[in-house]
Every structure is written in structure tokens, then in C-alpha cells.
mmCIF file of C-alpha atoms in Angstrom:
data_model
loop_
_atom_site.group_PDB
_atom_site.id
_atom_site.type_symbol
_atom_site.label_atom_id
_atom_site.label_comp_id
_atom_site.label_asym_id
_atom_site.label_seq_id
_atom_site.Cartn_x
_atom_site.Cartn_y
_atom_site.Cartn_z
ATOM 1 C CA UNK A 187 -0.068 0.071 -0.114
ATOM 2 C CA UNK A 188 1.176 3.336 -0.965
ATOM 3 C CA UNK A 189 2.277 5.747 1.744
ATOM 4 C CA UNK A 190 0.061 8.754 2.104
ATOM 5 C CA UNK A 191 1.309 12.281 1.577
ATOM 6 C CA UNK A 192 1.311 14.783 4.170
ATOM 7 C CA UNK A 193 -0.539 18.053 3.560
ATOM 8 C CA UNK A 194 1.648 20.526 1.742
ATOM 9 C CA UNK A 195 0.982 23.560 4.008
ATOM 10 C CA UNK A 196 1.712 21.004 6.987
ATOM 11 C CA UNK A 197 4.925 20.368 5.447
ATOM 12 C CA UNK A 198 5.916 24.075 5.211
ATOM 13 C CA UNK A 199 4.296 24.657 8.521
ATOM 14 C CA UNK A 200 2.415 27.604 6.958
ATOM 15 C CA UNK A 201 -1.530 28.694 6.892
ATOM 16 C CA UNK A 202 -3.410 28.129 3.825
ATOM 17 C CA UNK A 203 -3.621 31.911 3.381
ATOM 18 C CA UNK A 204 0.177 32.146 3.381
ATOM 19 C CA UNK A 205 1.629 34.462 0.662
ATOM 20 C CA UNK A 206 4.751 34.001 -1.370
ATOM 21 C CA UNK A 207 7.049 35.672 1.107
ATOM 22 C CA UNK A 208 5.998 33.337 3.918
ATOM 23 C CA UNK A 209 6.058 30.018 1.665
ATOM 24 C CA UNK A 210 9.633 31.078 0.549
ATOM 25 C CA UNK A 211 10.917 32.054 4.164
ATOM 26 C CA UNK A 212 9.141 28.603 5.527
ATOM 27 C CA UNK A 213 10.876 26.491 2.574
ATOM 28 C CA UNK A 214 14.180 27.950 2.915
ATOM 29 C CA UNK A 215 14.502 27.239 6.516
ATOM 30 C CA UNK A 216 13.648 23.597 5.881
ATOM 31 C CA UNK A 217 15.496 23.181 3.031
ATOM 32 C CA UNK A 218 18.682 24.389 4.820
ATOM 33 C CA UNK A 219 17.822 22.575 8.008
ATOM 34 C CA UNK A 220 17.561 18.947 6.136
ATOM 35 C CA UNK A 221 19.951 19.448 3.046
ATOM 36 C CA UNK A 222 21.771 16.297 2.119
ATOM 37 C CA UNK A 223 24.865 18.000 2.231
ATOM 38 C CA UNK A 224 24.213 18.948 5.991
ATOM 39 C CA UNK A 225 23.304 15.354 6.968
ATOM 40 C CA UNK A 226 25.378 12.918 4.604
ATOM 41 C CA UNK A 227 23.885 9.270 4.641
ATOM 42 C CA UNK A 228 20.829 10.267 6.385
ATOM 43 C CA UNK A 229 17.931 8.692 4.654
ATOM 44 C CA UNK A 230 15.093 10.631 6.926
ATOM 45 C CA UNK A 231 16.782 14.216 6.444
ATOM 46 C CA UNK A 232 16.853 13.590 2.507
ATOM 47 C CA UNK A 233 13.301 12.472 2.792
ATOM 48 C CA UNK A 234 12.259 15.554 4.429
ATOM 49 C CA UNK A 235 14.196 17.653 2.114
ATOM 50 C CA UNK A 236 12.646 16.107 -1.037
ATOM 51 C CA UNK A 237 9.258 16.370 0.690
ATOM 52 C CA UNK A 238 9.573 20.482 1.537
ATOM 53 C CA UNK A 239 10.717 20.857 -1.823
ATOM 54 C CA UNK A 240 7.853 19.173 -3.443
ATOM 55 C CA UNK A 241 5.450 21.180 -1.501
ATOM 56 C CA UNK A 242 7.087 24.450 -2.142
ATOM 57 C CA UNK A 243 7.289 23.438 -5.792
ATOM 58 C CA UNK A 244 3.337 23.473 -5.954
ATOM 59 C CA UNK A 245 2.483 26.113 -3.605
ATOM 60 C CA UNK A 246 4.728 28.980 -5.043
ATOM 61 C CA UNK A 247 3.264 28.244 -8.493
ATOM 62 C CA UNK A 248 -0.299 30.066 -8.740
ATOM 63 C CA UNK A 249 -1.851 27.484 -11.191
ATOM 64 C CA UNK A 250 -0.424 24.422 -9.422
ATOM 65 C CA UNK A 251 -1.580 25.959 -6.136
ATOM 66 C CA UNK A 252 -5.122 26.484 -7.308
ATOM 67 C CA UNK A 253 -5.107 22.990 -8.400
ATOM 68 C CA UNK A 254 -3.882 21.562 -5.491
ATOM 69 C CA UNK A 255 -6.391 23.466 -3.097
ATOM 70 C CA UNK A 256 -9.375 22.121 -5.365
ATOM 71 C CA UNK A 257 -8.153 18.259 -5.693
ATOM 72 C CA UNK A 258 -5.441 18.030 -3.314
ATOM 73 C CA UNK A 259 -2.895 15.440 -4.245
ATOM 74 C CA UNK A 260 -4.920 13.969 -6.816
ATOM 75 C CA UNK A 261 -4.051 16.753 -9.075
ATOM 76 C CA UNK A 262 -0.636 15.700 -9.502
ATOM 77 C CA UNK A 263 -0.866 11.859 -9.328
ATOM 78 C CA UNK A 264 0.100 11.716 -12.906
ATOM 79 C CA UNK A 265 3.305 13.660 -12.588
ATOM 80 C CA UNK A 266 4.334 13.915 -9.064
ATOM 81 C CA UNK A 267 6.307 10.489 -9.239
ATOM 82 C CA UNK A 268 5.358 9.083 -5.773
ATOM 83 C CA UNK A 269 5.914 10.137 -2.549
ATOM 84 C CA UNK A 270 9.761 11.170 -3.133
ATOM 85 C CA UNK A 271 9.484 12.010 -6.634
ATOM 86 C CA UNK A 272 9.732 15.504 -8.226
ATOM 87 C CA UNK A 273 8.236 14.565 -11.807
ATOM 88 C CA UNK A 274 6.374 17.360 -13.339
ATOM 89 C CA UNK A 275 7.814 20.188 -11.378
ATOM 90 C CA UNK A 276 9.809 22.768 -12.356
ATOM 91 C CA UNK A 277 12.733 23.929 -10.181
ATOM 92 C CA UNK A 278 14.153 26.787 -12.229
ATOM 93 C CA UNK A 279 13.549 30.423 -11.482
ATOM 94 C CA UNK A 280 12.576 31.116 -7.963
ATOM 95 C CA UNK A 281 13.760 27.811 -6.794
ATOM 96 C CA UNK A 282 17.014 28.345 -8.448
ATOM 97 C CA UNK A 283 17.547 31.429 -6.528
ATOM 98 C CA UNK A 284 16.697 29.880 -3.366
ATOM 99 C CA UNK A 285 19.151 27.182 -3.924
ATOM 100 C CA UNK A 286 21.897 29.787 -4.783
ATOM 101 C CA UNK A 287 21.096 30.964 -1.398
ATOM 102 C CA UNK A 288 21.606 27.876 0.296
ATOM 103 C CA UNK A 289 24.500 26.347 -1.429
ATOM 104 C CA UNK A 290 26.309 29.631 -0.707
ATOM 105 C CA UNK A 291 25.425 29.491 3.082
ATOM 106 C CA UNK A 292 26.582 25.764 3.027
ATOM 107 C CA UNK A 293 29.871 26.180 1.288
ATOM 108 C CA UNK A 294 30.778 29.485 2.652
ATOM 109 C CA UNK A 295 30.129 31.796 -0.713
ATOM 110 C CA UNK A 296 27.183 33.438 0.288
ATOM 111 C CA UNK A 297 25.114 35.721 -1.802
ATOM 112 C CA UNK A 298 25.674 39.401 -1.593
ATOM 113 C CA UNK A 299 22.957 42.271 -2.545
ATOM 114 C CA UNK A 300 24.241 44.749 -4.566
ATOM 115 C CA UNK A 301 27.700 45.464 -6.076
ATOM 116 C CA UNK A 302 30.355 43.381 -4.296
ATOM 117 C CA UNK A 303 32.911 46.443 -4.548
ATOM 118 C CA UNK A 304 30.489 48.937 -2.936
ATOM 119 C CA UNK A 305 30.883 50.244 0.697
ATOM 120 C CA UNK A 306 30.668 47.766 3.243
ATOM 121 C CA UNK A 307 30.616 48.012 6.929
ATOM 122 C CA UNK A 308 33.591 46.597 8.829
ATOM 123 C CA UNK A 309 33.624 43.517 10.839
ATOM 124 C CA UNK A 310 32.517 43.544 14.528
ATOM 125 C CA UNK A 311 35.152 43.313 17.383
ATOM 126 C CA UNK A 312 34.969 41.383 20.596
ATOM 127 C CA UNK A 313 36.479 41.928 23.985
ATOM 128 C CA UNK A 314 35.751 41.065 27.449
ATOM 129 C CA UNK A 315 35.962 43.115 31.013
ATOM 130 C CA UNK A 316 35.762 42.060 34.468
ATOM 131 C CA UNK A 317 33.762 43.886 37.164
ATOM 132 C CA UNK A 318 32.820 43.223 40.665
ATOM 133 C CA UNK A 319 29.233 42.208 42.051
ATOM 134 C CA UNK A 320 28.761 45.898 43.625
ATOM 135 C CA UNK A 321 30.003 47.288 40.195
ATOM 136 C CA UNK A 322 27.272 45.289 38.495
ATOM 137 C CA UNK A 323 24.533 46.738 40.651
ATOM 138 C CA UNK A 324 25.705 50.328 40.561
ATOM 139 C CA UNK A 325 27.234 50.801 37.383
ATOM 140 C CA UNK A 326 30.814 52.009 36.613
ATOM 141 C CA UNK A 327 33.290 53.515 34.080
ATOM 142 C CA UNK A 328 35.985 51.019 32.975
ATOM 143 C CA UNK A 329 39.036 51.402 30.622
ATOM 144 C CA UNK A 330 39.599 48.859 28.013
ATOM 145 C CA UNK A 331 43.102 48.492 26.216
ATOM 146 C CA UNK A 332 42.863 47.043 22.925
ATOM 147 C CA UNK A 333 44.175 46.944 19.270
ATOM 148 C CA UNK A 334 42.326 49.039 16.703
ATOM 149 C CA UNK A 335 42.848 49.185 13.207
ATOM 150 C CA UNK A 336 43.140 52.815 11.485
ATOM 151 C CA UNK A 337 43.749 54.286 7.745
ATOM 152 C CA UNK A 338 47.206 54.130 6.874
ATOM 153 C CA UNK A 339 48.572 57.652 6.828
ATOM 154 C CA UNK A 340 50.738 56.806 3.921
ATOM 155 C CA UNK A 341 48.378 55.430 1.178
ATOM 156 C CA UNK A 342 45.280 56.571 2.562
ATOM 157 C CA UNK A 343 43.642 53.116 2.765
ATOM 158 C CA UNK A 344 44.407 52.111 -0.772
ATOM 159 C CA UNK A 345 47.120 49.826 0.041
ATOM 160 C CA UNK A 346 49.249 50.831 -2.578
ATOM 161 C CA UNK A 347 52.705 52.459 -2.579
ATOM 162 C CA UNK A 348 52.745 56.419 -2.915
ATOM 163 C CA UNK A 349 52.781 57.168 -6.454
ATOM 164 C CA UNK A 350 51.176 54.188 -7.788
ATOM 165 C CA UNK A 351 47.512 52.912 -7.766
ATOM 166 C CA UNK A 352 45.446 49.515 -7.510
ATOM 167 C CA UNK A 353 44.643 47.708 -10.866
ATOM 168 C CA UNK A 354 41.483 45.993 -12.104
ATOM 169 C CA UNK A 355 41.302 42.463 -10.774
ATOM 170 C CA UNK A 356 41.611 39.990 -13.548
ATOM 171 C CA UNK A 357 39.980 37.338 -12.237
ATOM 172 C CA UNK A 358 36.481 39.278 -11.897
ATOM 173 C CA UNK A 359 37.168 42.045 -13.971
ATOM 174 C CA UNK A 360 36.595 44.343 -11.370
ATOM 175 C CA UNK A 361 33.107 42.978 -10.454
ATOM 176 C CA UNK A 362 34.322 41.756 -7.050
ATOM 177 C CA UNK A 363 32.292 38.611 -7.601
ATOM 178 C CA UNK A 364 32.672 35.446 -9.543
ATOM 179 C CA UNK A 365 29.985 33.084 -10.727
ATOM 180 C CA UNK A 366 30.374 29.239 -10.504
ATOM 181 C CA UNK A 367 28.504 26.592 -11.183
ATOM 182 C CA UNK A 368 27.574 23.401 -8.863
ATOM 183 C CA UNK A 369 25.796 20.117 -9.166
ATOM 184 C CA UNK A 370 22.810 19.733 -7.062
ATOM 185 C CA UNK A 371 19.927 17.278 -7.008
ATOM 186 C CA UNK A 372 17.981 19.426 -9.398
ATOM 187 C CA UNK A 373 20.893 19.794 -12.022
ATOM 188 C CA UNK A 374 23.444 22.572 -12.313
ATOM 189 C CA UNK A 375 22.906 25.488 -10.018
ATOM 190 C CA UNK A 376 24.723 28.955 -10.458
ATOM 191 C CA UNK A 377 26.031 30.728 -7.469
ATOM 192 C CA UNK A 378 27.817 33.959 -6.552
ATOM 193 C CA UNK A 379 30.973 34.367 -4.753
ATOM 194 C CA UNK A 380 33.195 36.928 -3.399
ATOM 195 C CA UNK A 381 36.383 36.918 -5.537
ATOM 196 C CA UNK A 382 39.043 35.050 -3.772
ATOM 197 C CA UNK A 383 41.821 37.256 -5.356
ATOM 198 C CA UNK A 384 40.548 40.821 -4.547
ATOM 199 C CA UNK A 385 38.428 39.811 -2.024
ATOM 200 C CA UNK A 386 35.393 41.814 -3.252
ATOM 201 C CA UNK A 387 37.158 44.898 -3.889
ATOM 202 C CA UNK A 388 37.575 44.527 -7.694
ATOM 203 C CA UNK A 389 41.315 45.824 -7.543
ATOM 204 C CA UNK A 390 44.506 44.408 -7.095
ATOM 205 C CA UNK A 391 47.571 46.220 -5.238
ATOM 206 C CA UNK A 392 50.638 45.475 -7.440
ATOM 207 C CA UNK A 393 52.918 47.772 -5.423
ATOM 208 C CA UNK A 394 52.389 47.543 -1.864
ATOM 209 C CA UNK A 395 52.442 50.340 0.601
ATOM 210 C CA UNK A 396 55.634 49.962 2.810
ATOM 211 C CA UNK A 397 54.124 51.351 5.818
ATOM 212 C CA UNK A 398 50.909 48.818 5.956
ATOM 213 C CA UNK A 399 52.288 46.179 3.883
ATOM 214 C CA UNK A 400 49.402 46.534 1.382
ATOM 215 C CA UNK A 401 46.776 46.222 4.076
ATOM 216 C CA UNK A 402 45.691 49.610 3.912
ATOM 217 C CA UNK A 403 45.830 50.045 7.457
ATOM 218 C CA UNK A 404 47.850 50.158 10.722
ATOM 219 C CA UNK A 405 47.208 48.900 14.328
ATOM 220 C CA UNK A 406 47.970 50.406 17.306
ATOM 221 C CA UNK A 407 46.814 50.065 21.245
ATOM 222 C CA UNK A 408 44.354 52.251 22.136
ATOM 223 C CA UNK A 409 42.165 52.936 25.413
ATOM 224 C CA UNK A 410 38.552 52.815 25.224
ATOM 225 C CA UNK A 411 36.370 54.119 27.898
ATOM 226 C CA UNK A 412 33.287 51.599 28.501
ATOM 227 C CA UNK A 413 30.321 52.706 30.337
ATOM 228 C CA UNK A 414 28.742 49.876 32.412
ATOM 229 C CA UNK A 415 24.939 50.435 33.140
ATOM 230 C CA UNK A 416 23.642 49.754 36.556
ATOM 231 C CA UNK A 417 21.871 46.166 36.462
ATOM 232 C CA UNK A 418 24.217 44.398 33.867
ATOM 233 C CA UNK A 419 24.382 40.878 34.178
ATOM 234 C CA UNK A 420 27.207 38.440 33.955
ATOM 235 C CA UNK A 421 27.749 37.276 30.265
ATOM 236 C CA UNK A 422 25.731 40.452 28.772
ATOM 237 C CA UNK A 423 27.582 42.609 26.307
ATOM 238 C CA UNK A 424 27.692 46.273 25.555
ATOM 239 C CA UNK A 425 27.918 47.659 22.023
ATOM 240 C CA UNK A 426 30.243 50.510 21.358
ATOM 241 C CA UNK A 427 29.502 51.905 18.075
ATOM 242 C CA UNK A 428 31.989 52.604 15.411
ATOM 243 C CA UNK A 429 34.875 50.926 17.385
ATOM 244 C CA UNK A 430 35.237 47.793 15.445
ATOM 245 C CA UNK A 431 37.321 46.905 12.062
ATOM 246 C CA UNK A 432 37.403 49.721 9.616
ATOM 247 C CA UNK A 433 34.843 49.577 6.619
ATOM 248 C CA UNK A 434 35.752 48.538 2.952
ATOM 249 C CA UNK A 435 35.399 51.003 0.158
ATOM 250 C CA UNK A 436 34.354 53.909 2.284
ATOM 251 C CA UNK A 437 31.889 51.742 4.429
ATOM 252 C CA UNK A 438 31.493 52.695 8.018
ATOM 253 C CA UNK A 439 33.542 50.914 10.934
ATOM 254 C CA UNK A 440 31.829 47.848 12.757
ATOM 255 C CA UNK A 441 31.216 47.827 16.314
ATOM 256 C CA UNK A 442 32.834 46.813 19.560
ATOM 257 C CA UNK A 443 31.144 44.039 21.604
ATOM 258 C CA UNK A 444 32.384 44.136 25.263
ATOM 259 C CA UNK A 445 31.169 41.081 26.923
ATOM 260 C CA UNK A 446 30.958 41.702 30.957
ATOM 261 C CA UNK A 447 32.017 39.322 33.626
ATOM 262 C CA UNK A 448 30.682 39.682 37.048
ATOM 263 C CA UNK A 449 32.589 38.409 40.053
ATOM 264 C CA UNK A 450 31.031 36.489 42.513
ATOM 265 C CA UNK A 451 29.924 37.833 45.976
ATOM 266 C CA UNK A 452 31.001 36.296 49.324
ATOM 267 C CA UNK A 453 27.461 36.800 50.655
ATOM 268 C CA UNK A 454 24.968 37.510 48.020
ATOM 269 C CA UNK A 455 23.699 35.438 45.140
ATOM 270 C CA UNK A 456 21.576 37.373 42.288
ATOM 271 C CA UNK A 457 18.710 35.775 40.394
ATOM 272 C CA UNK A 458 17.439 38.159 37.668
ATOM 273 C CA UNK A 459 16.768 41.257 39.630
ATOM 274 C CA UNK A 460 16.663 39.682 43.008
ATOM 275 C CA UNK A 461 19.254 39.345 45.611
ATOM 276 C CA UNK A 462 19.529 36.398 48.231
ATOM 277 C CA UNK A 463 21.609 35.891 51.321
ATOM 278 C CA UNK A 464 21.687 34.308 54.770
ATOM 279 C CA UNK A 465 21.892 36.101 58.332
ATOM 280 C CA UNK A 466 22.496 34.348 61.743
ATOM 281 C CA UNK A 467 20.728 35.359 64.567
ATOM 282 C CA UNK A 468 21.147 34.013 68.191
ATOM 283 C CA UNK A 469 18.485 32.091 70.071
ATOM 284 C CA UNK A 470 17.522 34.981 72.298
ATOM 285 C CA UNK A 471 16.900 37.129 69.258
ATOM 286 C CA UNK A 472 14.517 34.482 67.808
ATOM 287 C CA UNK A 473 12.805 33.944 70.994
ATOM 288 C CA UNK A 474 12.611 37.479 72.142
ATOM 289 C CA UNK A 475 12.864 39.528 68.943
ATOM 290 C CA UNK A 476 14.884 42.540 68.427
ATOM 291 C CA UNK A 477 17.003 44.879 66.129
ATOM 292 C CA UNK A 478 18.921 42.933 63.738
ATOM 293 C CA UNK A 479 21.688 44.605 61.508
ATOM 294 C CA UNK A 480 21.425 43.395 57.875
ATOM 295 C CA UNK A 481 24.042 44.029 55.023
ATOM 296 C CA UNK A 482 22.710 45.099 51.339
ATOM 297 C CA UNK A 483 24.367 46.328 48.318
ATOM 298 C CA UNK A 484 22.965 49.788 49.617
ATOM 299 C CA UNK A 485 24.631 49.627 53.056
ATOM 300 C CA UNK A 486 23.330 48.229 56.278
ATOM 301 C CA UNK A 487 19.814 48.283 57.146
ATOM 302 C CA UNK A 488 18.029 47.584 60.512
ATOM 303 C CA UNK A 489 15.240 45.003 60.541
ATOM 304 C CA UNK A 490 13.239 44.406 63.383
ATOM 305 C CA UNK A 491 12.799 40.478 64.297
ATOM 306 C CA UNK A 492 9.626 39.471 65.647
ATOM 307 C CA UNK A 493 9.429 37.388 68.809
ATOM 308 C CA UNK A 494 9.354 33.716 67.940
ATOM 309 C CA UNK A 495 10.777 33.913 64.775
ATOM 310 C CA UNK A 496 11.576 30.316 63.468
ATOM 311 C CA UNK A 497 14.987 29.280 61.899
ATOM 312 C CA UNK A 498 14.629 29.365 58.231
ATOM 313 C CA UNK A 499 12.282 32.358 57.781
ATOM 314 C CA UNK A 500 12.735 34.484 54.859
ATOM 315 C CA UNK A 501 12.325 38.182 55.193
ATOM 316 C CA UNK A 502 11.890 40.639 52.223
ATOM 317 C CA UNK A 503 13.723 43.834 51.901
ATOM 318 C CA UNK A 504 11.786 45.518 49.163
ATOM 319 C CA UNK A 505 13.682 47.564 46.526
ATOM 320 C CA UNK A 506 16.996 46.586 47.659
ATOM 321 C CA UNK A 507 17.841 44.371 44.825
ATOM 322 C CA UNK A 508 19.235 44.801 41.352
ATOM 323 C CA UNK A 509 18.260 47.894 38.913
ATOM 324 C CA UNK A 510 16.480 46.890 35.776
ATOM 325 C CA UNK A 511 18.362 47.851 32.624
ATOM 326 C CA UNK A 512 14.996 48.374 30.808
ATOM 327 C CA UNK A 513 13.222 50.453 33.256
ATOM 328 C CA UNK A 514 15.407 52.789 35.561
ATOM 329 C CA UNK A 515 12.595 53.228 38.188
ATOM 330 C CA UNK A 516 12.178 49.313 38.445
ATOM 331 C CA UNK A 517 14.221 47.546 40.966
ATOM 332 C CA UNK A 518 14.440 44.059 42.559
ATOM 333 C CA UNK A 519 14.075 42.783 46.178
ATOM 334 C CA UNK A 520 16.612 41.507 48.656
ATOM 335 C CA UNK A 521 15.465 38.325 50.329
ATOM 336 C CA UNK A 522 17.227 37.176 53.735
ATOM 337 C CA UNK A 523 16.922 33.784 54.997
ATOM 338 C CA UNK A 524 17.250 33.892 59.026
ATOM 339 C CA UNK A 525 19.394 30.774 60.669
ATOM 340 C CA UNK A 526 19.052 30.425 64.088
ATOM 341 C CA UNK A 527 22.797 30.075 65.389
ATOM 342 C CA UNK A 528 23.176 27.333 68.173
ATOM 343 C CA UNK A 529 26.458 27.877 70.252
ATOM 344 C CA UNK A 530 28.885 25.056 70.162
ATOM 345 C CA UNK A 531 30.243 25.968 73.576
ATOM 346 C CA UNK A 532 28.435 26.948 76.697
ATOM 347 C CA UNK A 533 29.799 27.941 80.105
ATOM 348 C CA UNK A 534 28.234 26.105 83.362
ATOM 349 C CA UNK A 535 26.340 29.089 84.330
ATOM 350 C CA UNK A 536 24.680 29.358 80.904
ATOM 351 C CA UNK A 537 23.770 25.458 80.813
ATOM 352 C CA UNK A 538 22.038 26.104 84.300
ATOM 353 C CA UNK A 539 20.153 28.850 83.184
ATOM 354 C CA UNK A 540 18.922 26.941 80.022
ATOM 355 C CA UNK A 541 17.945 23.929 82.172
ATOM 356 C CA UNK A 542 15.933 26.113 84.222
ATOM 357 C CA UNK A 543 14.490 27.558 81.021
ATOM 358 C CA UNK A 544 13.458 24.336 79.553
ATOM 359 C CA UNK A 545 12.027 23.027 83.106
ATOM 360 C CA UNK A 546 9.388 25.935 82.714
ATOM 361 C CA UNK A 547 8.918 25.930 79.098
ATOM 362 C CA UNK A 548 8.054 22.342 78.461
ATOM 363 C CA UNK A 549 10.657 20.193 80.462
ATOM 364 C CA UNK A 550 12.253 18.726 77.163
ATOM 365 C CA UNK A 551 15.094 17.817 79.057
ATOM 366 C CA UNK A 552 13.454 15.556 81.829
ATOM 367 C CA UNK A 553 14.861 12.325 82.230
ATOM 368 C CA UNK A 554 12.728 9.150 81.223
ATOM 369 C CA UNK A 555 12.098 6.597 83.623
ATOM 370 C CA UNK A 556 15.086 4.980 85.488
ATOM 371 C CA UNK A 557 14.647 1.671 84.077
ATOM 372 C CA UNK A 558 14.130 2.579 80.356
ATOM 373 C CA UNK A 559 16.753 1.518 78.256
ATOM 374 C CA UNK A 560 19.408 3.438 76.620
ATOM 375 C CA UNK A 561 20.826 3.405 72.942
ATOM 376 C CA UNK A 562 23.422 1.169 74.176
ATOM 377 C CA UNK A 563 21.159 -1.340 75.682
ATOM 378 C CA UNK A 564 21.833 -0.334 79.339
ATOM 379 C CA UNK A 565 19.282 1.034 81.846
ATOM 380 C CA UNK A 566 19.842 4.059 83.541
ATOM 381 C CA UNK A 567 20.615 2.557 86.582
ATOM 382 C CA UNK A 568 23.534 1.097 84.642
ATOM 383 C CA UNK A 569 22.597 -2.671 84.784
ATOM 384 C CA UNK A 570 22.462 -4.242 81.463
ATOM 385 C CA UNK A 571 19.695 -6.983 81.029
ATOM 386 C CA UNK A 572 20.903 -10.494 80.642
ATOM 387 C CA UNK A 573 19.388 -13.371 78.585
ATOM 388 C CA UNK A 574 17.464 -14.810 81.351
ATOM 389 C CA UNK A 575 16.316 -11.584 82.925
ATOM 390 C CA UNK A 576 13.234 -11.419 80.794
ATOM 391 C CA UNK A 577 12.197 -14.383 82.265
ATOM 392 C CA UNK A 578 12.296 -13.262 85.407
ATOM 393 C CA UNK A 579 10.127 -10.037 85.034
#
């Protein structure tokens, strides 16, 4: 029995009213995900790739889509060639353009919009900076020491020796791009790639500038001021516009992305906008209540402990947490867990007073009956029961 086909709209994951742009976007994502070159030897991935291609071939064609909406898969039973076939479907035109994009992504060529030797923004640079827990809460200013490229003062960015000029690249004829063909499941597909000789500039430097070695740029160590906003979290990055690599052919500079590494605190733990910590209190404070000094990121505060407070009680210090990056008026809270501290050593006087206290508040220390066995099997009179003693009782 032949395997039943899935609905084409279901295959692409789109609504039946999806427009051409939505169809193309959905198909391109699936084609990249399941392309056989990304999953060599994976029959299931190849099957899904073919299924998505077949669905898009039908739904992207107005006439075929109208027939499919009216008759379903029966409209193409004569030419579809079965569940995995592509008979009767044309993969030229828009499909070829999509595969050009996909193959460019898979094999590193990529597709570029507009002239290849036009102005291009420079690449982004990445750096990291370390700050303390307190600096992350309050915000701070830091100085970053980094290597930055600038236009060569000798050749003014051309890379050519003074008195000479770059020549047109013979490989791409000054276009900055080359077109190459590649065999695919659907025949030969043409793709556009940046020229490897001129790197997309369309120009070749014959005599290189002695100052920059033909690069057109020189590197120097510079200090960049970084403003750390209050509330930043560990691993978040700050973008500094125009401090990245220089642009190409007059394009703007890239950006500098600074990752912030926040150090640990000895007492505080951060979770989103809230801070958590533990504070020890004495038995007397827990039983009788009283004022307790608690450390926060804003300094010490006085909190009044209620009489009869139990160990593990959590108190909330509203607005003593982390400031929000999105809303400066919003701030998290500080949650403090109260831990009742039991003294490890007591004086004889302290022990006596505690026994008196216990006697009038439940007598939990009262000794059991004198003949009650202890954990060692002895009675509290010190006599250990023998094997025949139970018969005498």
C-alpha cells in the first residue's frame, strides 16, 4: 500500500492563506535544515528535504496551488512520481535563486546584495571586561586596552605604494564577484561568490605600501572608555558603535562588543533582579525579637525581628535588589533567610540557666524512667539486661 502524503501546507508549517514571502521563508528554513549535504547518509533528512521541495514547488506556483487547493494530491498523481518524486515540477527560476542562497551558505560563498565592490561595513570586534558584584549593581566606568585598526596615513587606505594605484582584478574583471556552477539534486545551480583574489574590492595592489604592507590599515594600542550600566548581568555585552574594524570601500566601521564578566560575592547571590543572602541570629533574638543589622548592596539596614521567629524564616527587603536595565525606576528585592545559630560551647552558668528555662517551658530535657533502656542497651541504673532476665520479669 502506497504511503500517504502529508498536506503541503503542513509540510511547510504555514497557513493556507500564506503569501509568497511566507512560503519562501518557510521553505528556505526547511531546505537548509534538511539539506543532504548537511546530513550525509541520513535517509530521513533527505526524505524531509525532498518533501519540503515538492510542497514548495506546488504552492509557489499560482496555477498548481489553485489545483492543489481544489483537488489535493490527486491533481498531480500523474506527474508527481510518488511520495519522493519530483516529476512534473519545475525547479528553475525562484527555486534556483533559493538554492543559490542555500549553497552559498553551506559552502561559505554566500550571496551579496548589490555591487560586491561597493561600501561595506567593517567587521565587529569582541572583547571582555571584569567587574565586581557591586559594580554590576551600581554601574561604573571602565577603561579597555585594545588593538584598533586605522587607515594608513601613507597610502590613505588604498594599500598601494605612494605614486602607484591599484589595478583592476583580472579574475573578476573588477566586479568583485565570480559566478560558479555546482551540481545539485536538481541539476546545475549557479552561485555567486566573493572574488578570492581581490576579496570583493575589484582591485589588485601590485606595489604594496611599505608602511602597511598593502593592507591599507595600521594597528595601534588604544584605550576605550566603557560605560557599564547599573543592573548588567554576567555574560551580557555592551555595544560601542564605530569601534570595530574599518569599513571597506568607504563603508562605516564595525562595532565593538564588550562582554561583561561579573565576579562572585562572598554573601550575596543574584537571580534576575533579586538578591538572596543568609543572616545568623541568636536563640535569644529569635525567641525575644529585637533589632538586627543586615548588609545590603546599599549599605547596612536595621530590621526588627519578631518574637518567636523560627529558623529558616525569609524576610523581604523591598527595593534593595538589582536595578532594571530596561526601566531605571524598577528594582528587584533582597530576600534574607534567618538562620538561628546554636552555640557550640556553653559555660556552666549558661547551661544551668538553659535547664531552668527548659523546665518552665515544656521540660524537654526531663529524664525518662530510670529503667528505660538507653541506645547502648543499658538501663539508666547502669545495669545491662541479661538473656535470662526477661524470664524473671
